[in-house]
PDB file of C-alpha atoms in Angstrom:
ATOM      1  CA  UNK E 279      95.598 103.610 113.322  1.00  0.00           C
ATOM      2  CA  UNK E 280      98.330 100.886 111.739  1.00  0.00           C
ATOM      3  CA  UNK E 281      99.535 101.080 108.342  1.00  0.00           C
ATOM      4  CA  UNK E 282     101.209  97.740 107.372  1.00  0.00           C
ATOM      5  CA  UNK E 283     103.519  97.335 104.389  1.00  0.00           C
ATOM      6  CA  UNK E 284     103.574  93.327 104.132  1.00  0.00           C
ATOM      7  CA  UNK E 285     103.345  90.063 101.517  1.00  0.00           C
ATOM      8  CA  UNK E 286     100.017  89.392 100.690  1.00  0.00           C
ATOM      9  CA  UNK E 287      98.617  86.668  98.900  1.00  0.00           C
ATOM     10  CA  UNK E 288      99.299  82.943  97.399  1.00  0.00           C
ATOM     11  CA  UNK E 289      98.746  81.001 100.932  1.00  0.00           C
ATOM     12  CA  UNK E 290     101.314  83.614 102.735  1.00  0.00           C
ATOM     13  CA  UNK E 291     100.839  83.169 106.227  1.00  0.00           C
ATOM     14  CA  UNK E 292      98.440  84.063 108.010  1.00  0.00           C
ATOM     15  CA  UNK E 293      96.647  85.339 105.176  1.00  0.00           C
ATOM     16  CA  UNK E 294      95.075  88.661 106.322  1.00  0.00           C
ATOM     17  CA  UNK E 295      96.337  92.002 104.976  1.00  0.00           C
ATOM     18  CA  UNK E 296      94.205  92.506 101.643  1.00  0.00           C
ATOM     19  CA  UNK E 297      94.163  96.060 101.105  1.00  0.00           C
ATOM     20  CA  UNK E 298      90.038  95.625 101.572  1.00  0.00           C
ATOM     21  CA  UNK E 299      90.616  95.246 105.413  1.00  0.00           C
ATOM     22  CA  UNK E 300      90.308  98.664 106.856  1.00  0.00           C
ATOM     23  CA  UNK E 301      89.210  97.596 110.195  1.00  0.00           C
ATOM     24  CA  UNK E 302      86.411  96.562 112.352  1.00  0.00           C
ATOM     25  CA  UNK E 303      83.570  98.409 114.246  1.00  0.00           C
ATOM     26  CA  UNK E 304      85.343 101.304 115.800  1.00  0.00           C
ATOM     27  CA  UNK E 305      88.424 100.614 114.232  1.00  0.00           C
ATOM     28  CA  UNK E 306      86.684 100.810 110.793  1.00  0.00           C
ATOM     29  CA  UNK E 307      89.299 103.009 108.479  1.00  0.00           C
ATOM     30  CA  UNK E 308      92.031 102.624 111.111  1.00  0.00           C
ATOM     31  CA  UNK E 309      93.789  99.994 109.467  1.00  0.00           C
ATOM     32  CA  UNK E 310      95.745 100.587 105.982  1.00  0.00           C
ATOM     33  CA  UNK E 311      97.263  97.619 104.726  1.00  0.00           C
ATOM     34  CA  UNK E 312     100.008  97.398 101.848  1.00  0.00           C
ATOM     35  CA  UNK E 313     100.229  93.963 100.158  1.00  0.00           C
ATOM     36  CA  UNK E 314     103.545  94.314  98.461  1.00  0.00           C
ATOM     37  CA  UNK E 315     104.652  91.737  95.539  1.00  0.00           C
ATOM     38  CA  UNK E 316     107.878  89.852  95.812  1.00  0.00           C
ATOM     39  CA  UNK E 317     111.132  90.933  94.909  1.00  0.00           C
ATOM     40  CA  UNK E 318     110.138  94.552  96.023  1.00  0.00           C
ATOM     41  CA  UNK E 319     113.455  96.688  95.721  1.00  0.00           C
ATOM     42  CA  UNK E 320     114.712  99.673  97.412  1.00  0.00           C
ATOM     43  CA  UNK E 321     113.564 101.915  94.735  1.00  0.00           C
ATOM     44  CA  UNK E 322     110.012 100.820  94.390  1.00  0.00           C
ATOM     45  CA  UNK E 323     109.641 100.290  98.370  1.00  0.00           C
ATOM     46  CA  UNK E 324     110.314 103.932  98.529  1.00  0.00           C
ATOM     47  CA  UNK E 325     108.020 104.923  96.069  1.00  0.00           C
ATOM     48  CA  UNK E 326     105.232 103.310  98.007  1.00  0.00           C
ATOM     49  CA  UNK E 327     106.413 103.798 101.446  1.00  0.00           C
ATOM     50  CA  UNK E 328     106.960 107.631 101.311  1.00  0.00           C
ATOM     51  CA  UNK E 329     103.533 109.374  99.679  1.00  0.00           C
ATOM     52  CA  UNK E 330     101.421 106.115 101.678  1.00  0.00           C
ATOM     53  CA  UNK E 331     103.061 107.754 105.102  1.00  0.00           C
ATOM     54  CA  UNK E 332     102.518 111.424 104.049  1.00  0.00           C
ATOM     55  CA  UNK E 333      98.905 111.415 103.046  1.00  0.00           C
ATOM     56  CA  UNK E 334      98.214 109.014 105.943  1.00  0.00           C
ATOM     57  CA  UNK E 335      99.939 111.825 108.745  1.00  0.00           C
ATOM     58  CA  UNK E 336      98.018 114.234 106.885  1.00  0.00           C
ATOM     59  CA  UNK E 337      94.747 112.430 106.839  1.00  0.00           C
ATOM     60  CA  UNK E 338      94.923 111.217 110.391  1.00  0.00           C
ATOM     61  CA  UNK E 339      97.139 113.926 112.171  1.00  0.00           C
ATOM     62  CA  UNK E 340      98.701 111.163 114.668  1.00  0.00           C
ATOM     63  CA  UNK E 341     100.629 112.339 117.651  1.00  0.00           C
ATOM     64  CA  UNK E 342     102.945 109.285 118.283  1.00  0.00           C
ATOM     65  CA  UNK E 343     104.213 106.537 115.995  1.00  0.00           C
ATOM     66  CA  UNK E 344     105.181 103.184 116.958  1.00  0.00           C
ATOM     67  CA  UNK E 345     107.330 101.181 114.592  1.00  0.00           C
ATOM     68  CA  UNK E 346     107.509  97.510 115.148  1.00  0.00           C
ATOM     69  CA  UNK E 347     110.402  95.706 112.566  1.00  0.00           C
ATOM     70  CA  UNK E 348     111.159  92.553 111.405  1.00  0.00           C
ATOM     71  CA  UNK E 349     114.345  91.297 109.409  1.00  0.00           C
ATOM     72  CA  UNK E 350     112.283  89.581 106.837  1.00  0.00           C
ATOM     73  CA  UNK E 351     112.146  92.243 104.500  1.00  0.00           C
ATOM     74  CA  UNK E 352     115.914  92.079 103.580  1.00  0.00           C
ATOM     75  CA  UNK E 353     117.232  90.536 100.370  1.00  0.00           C
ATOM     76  CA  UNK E 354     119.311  88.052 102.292  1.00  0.00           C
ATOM     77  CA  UNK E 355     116.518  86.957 104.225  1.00  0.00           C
ATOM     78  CA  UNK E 356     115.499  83.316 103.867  1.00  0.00           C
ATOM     79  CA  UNK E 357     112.068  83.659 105.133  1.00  0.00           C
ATOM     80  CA  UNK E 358     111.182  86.437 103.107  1.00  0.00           C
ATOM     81  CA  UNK E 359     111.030  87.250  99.500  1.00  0.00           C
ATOM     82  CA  UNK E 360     111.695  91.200  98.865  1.00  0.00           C
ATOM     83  CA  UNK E 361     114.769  92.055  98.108  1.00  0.00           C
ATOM     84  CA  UNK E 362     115.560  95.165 100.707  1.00  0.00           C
ATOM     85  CA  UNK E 363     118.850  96.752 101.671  1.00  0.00           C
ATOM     86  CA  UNK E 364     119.399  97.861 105.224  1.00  0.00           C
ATOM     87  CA  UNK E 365     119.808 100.864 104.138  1.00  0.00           C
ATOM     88  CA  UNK E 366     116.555 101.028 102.576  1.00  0.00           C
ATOM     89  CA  UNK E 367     114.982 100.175 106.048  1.00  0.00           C
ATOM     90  CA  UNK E 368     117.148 102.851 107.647  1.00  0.00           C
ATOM     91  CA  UNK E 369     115.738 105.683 104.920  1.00  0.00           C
ATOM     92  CA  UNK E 370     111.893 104.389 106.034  1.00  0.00           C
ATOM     93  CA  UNK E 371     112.904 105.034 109.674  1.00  0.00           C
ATOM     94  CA  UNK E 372     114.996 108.332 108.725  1.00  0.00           C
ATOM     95  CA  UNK E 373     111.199 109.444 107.332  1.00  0.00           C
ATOM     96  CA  UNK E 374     109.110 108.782 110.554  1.00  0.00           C
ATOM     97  CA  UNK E 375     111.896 110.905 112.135  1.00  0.00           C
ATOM     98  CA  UNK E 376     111.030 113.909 109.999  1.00  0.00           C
ATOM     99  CA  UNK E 377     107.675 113.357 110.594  1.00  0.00           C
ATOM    100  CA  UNK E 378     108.838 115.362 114.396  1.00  0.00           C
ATOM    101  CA  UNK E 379     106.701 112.991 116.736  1.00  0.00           C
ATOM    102  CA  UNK E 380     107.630 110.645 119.036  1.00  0.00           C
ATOM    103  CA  UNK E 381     108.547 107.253 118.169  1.00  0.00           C
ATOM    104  CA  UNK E 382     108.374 103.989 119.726  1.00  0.00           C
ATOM    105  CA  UNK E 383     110.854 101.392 118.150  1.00  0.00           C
ATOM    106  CA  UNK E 384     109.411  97.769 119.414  1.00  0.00           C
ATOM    107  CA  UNK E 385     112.264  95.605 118.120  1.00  0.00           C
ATOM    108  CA  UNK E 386     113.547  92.216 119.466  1.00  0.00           C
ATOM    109  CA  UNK E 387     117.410  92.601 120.831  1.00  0.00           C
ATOM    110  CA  UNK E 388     117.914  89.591 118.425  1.00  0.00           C
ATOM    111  CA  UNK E 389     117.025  91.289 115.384  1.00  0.00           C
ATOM    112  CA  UNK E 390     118.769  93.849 113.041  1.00  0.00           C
ATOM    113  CA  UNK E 391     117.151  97.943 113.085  1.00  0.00           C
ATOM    114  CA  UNK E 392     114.604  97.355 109.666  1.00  0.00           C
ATOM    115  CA  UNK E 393     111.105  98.235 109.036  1.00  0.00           C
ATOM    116  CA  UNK E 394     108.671  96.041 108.246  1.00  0.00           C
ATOM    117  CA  UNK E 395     105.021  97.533 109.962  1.00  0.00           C
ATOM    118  CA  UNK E 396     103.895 100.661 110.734  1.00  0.00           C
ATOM    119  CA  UNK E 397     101.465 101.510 114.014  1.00  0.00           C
ATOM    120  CA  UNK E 398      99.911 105.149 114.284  1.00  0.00           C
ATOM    121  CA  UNK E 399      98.166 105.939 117.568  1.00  0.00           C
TER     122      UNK E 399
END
């Protein structure tokens, strides 16, 4: 199962995400993507993030979750265009902690703690 929370759309690279792509074969309705417009703020983000993650434990009754994050979410970011706090990534990753599972943070040493995708296995 990933959920993905992303830029879609307009030539973004590399162009997959669409909210229509649930999956192949087996892994038909394991994949929930999240095209997100730019500028996203905290506020919004959150309102998006939070019910998304909630009907998706529900649904799917995972019993690990692997985060892997990416600093091009933030506001400051040049490559990106959503405008993000830190904090904001910090309350995303304060809700898979409620969630009581494990978690698996895959995150380059170079980069700053944010969220950017979501894998459920």
């Amino acid at each position: 199962m990933t959920v993905s929370f992303h830029k879609f759309g307009n030539g973004f690279f590399p162009g997959t995400g669409d909210m229509y792509e649930v999956g192949a074969r087996e892994g038909t309705n394991y994949s929930i993507n999240v095209p997100l417009k730019d500028g996203i703020d905290d506020v919004n983000y959150m309102h998006i993030f939070k019910p998304v993650m909630e009907s998706v434990m529900l649904h799917y009754q995972p019993s690990v979750i692997v985060l892997q994050c990416g600093a091009d979410s933030l506001g400051c970011d040049r490559l990106g265009c959503f405008n993000l706090s830190i904090k904001q990534h910090g309350d995303c990753v304060e809700v898979g902690t409620t969630l009581r599972l494990p978690i698996q943070f895959n995150i380059p040493r170079y980069m700053i703690v944010t969220w950017y995708h979501v894998a459920i296995t």
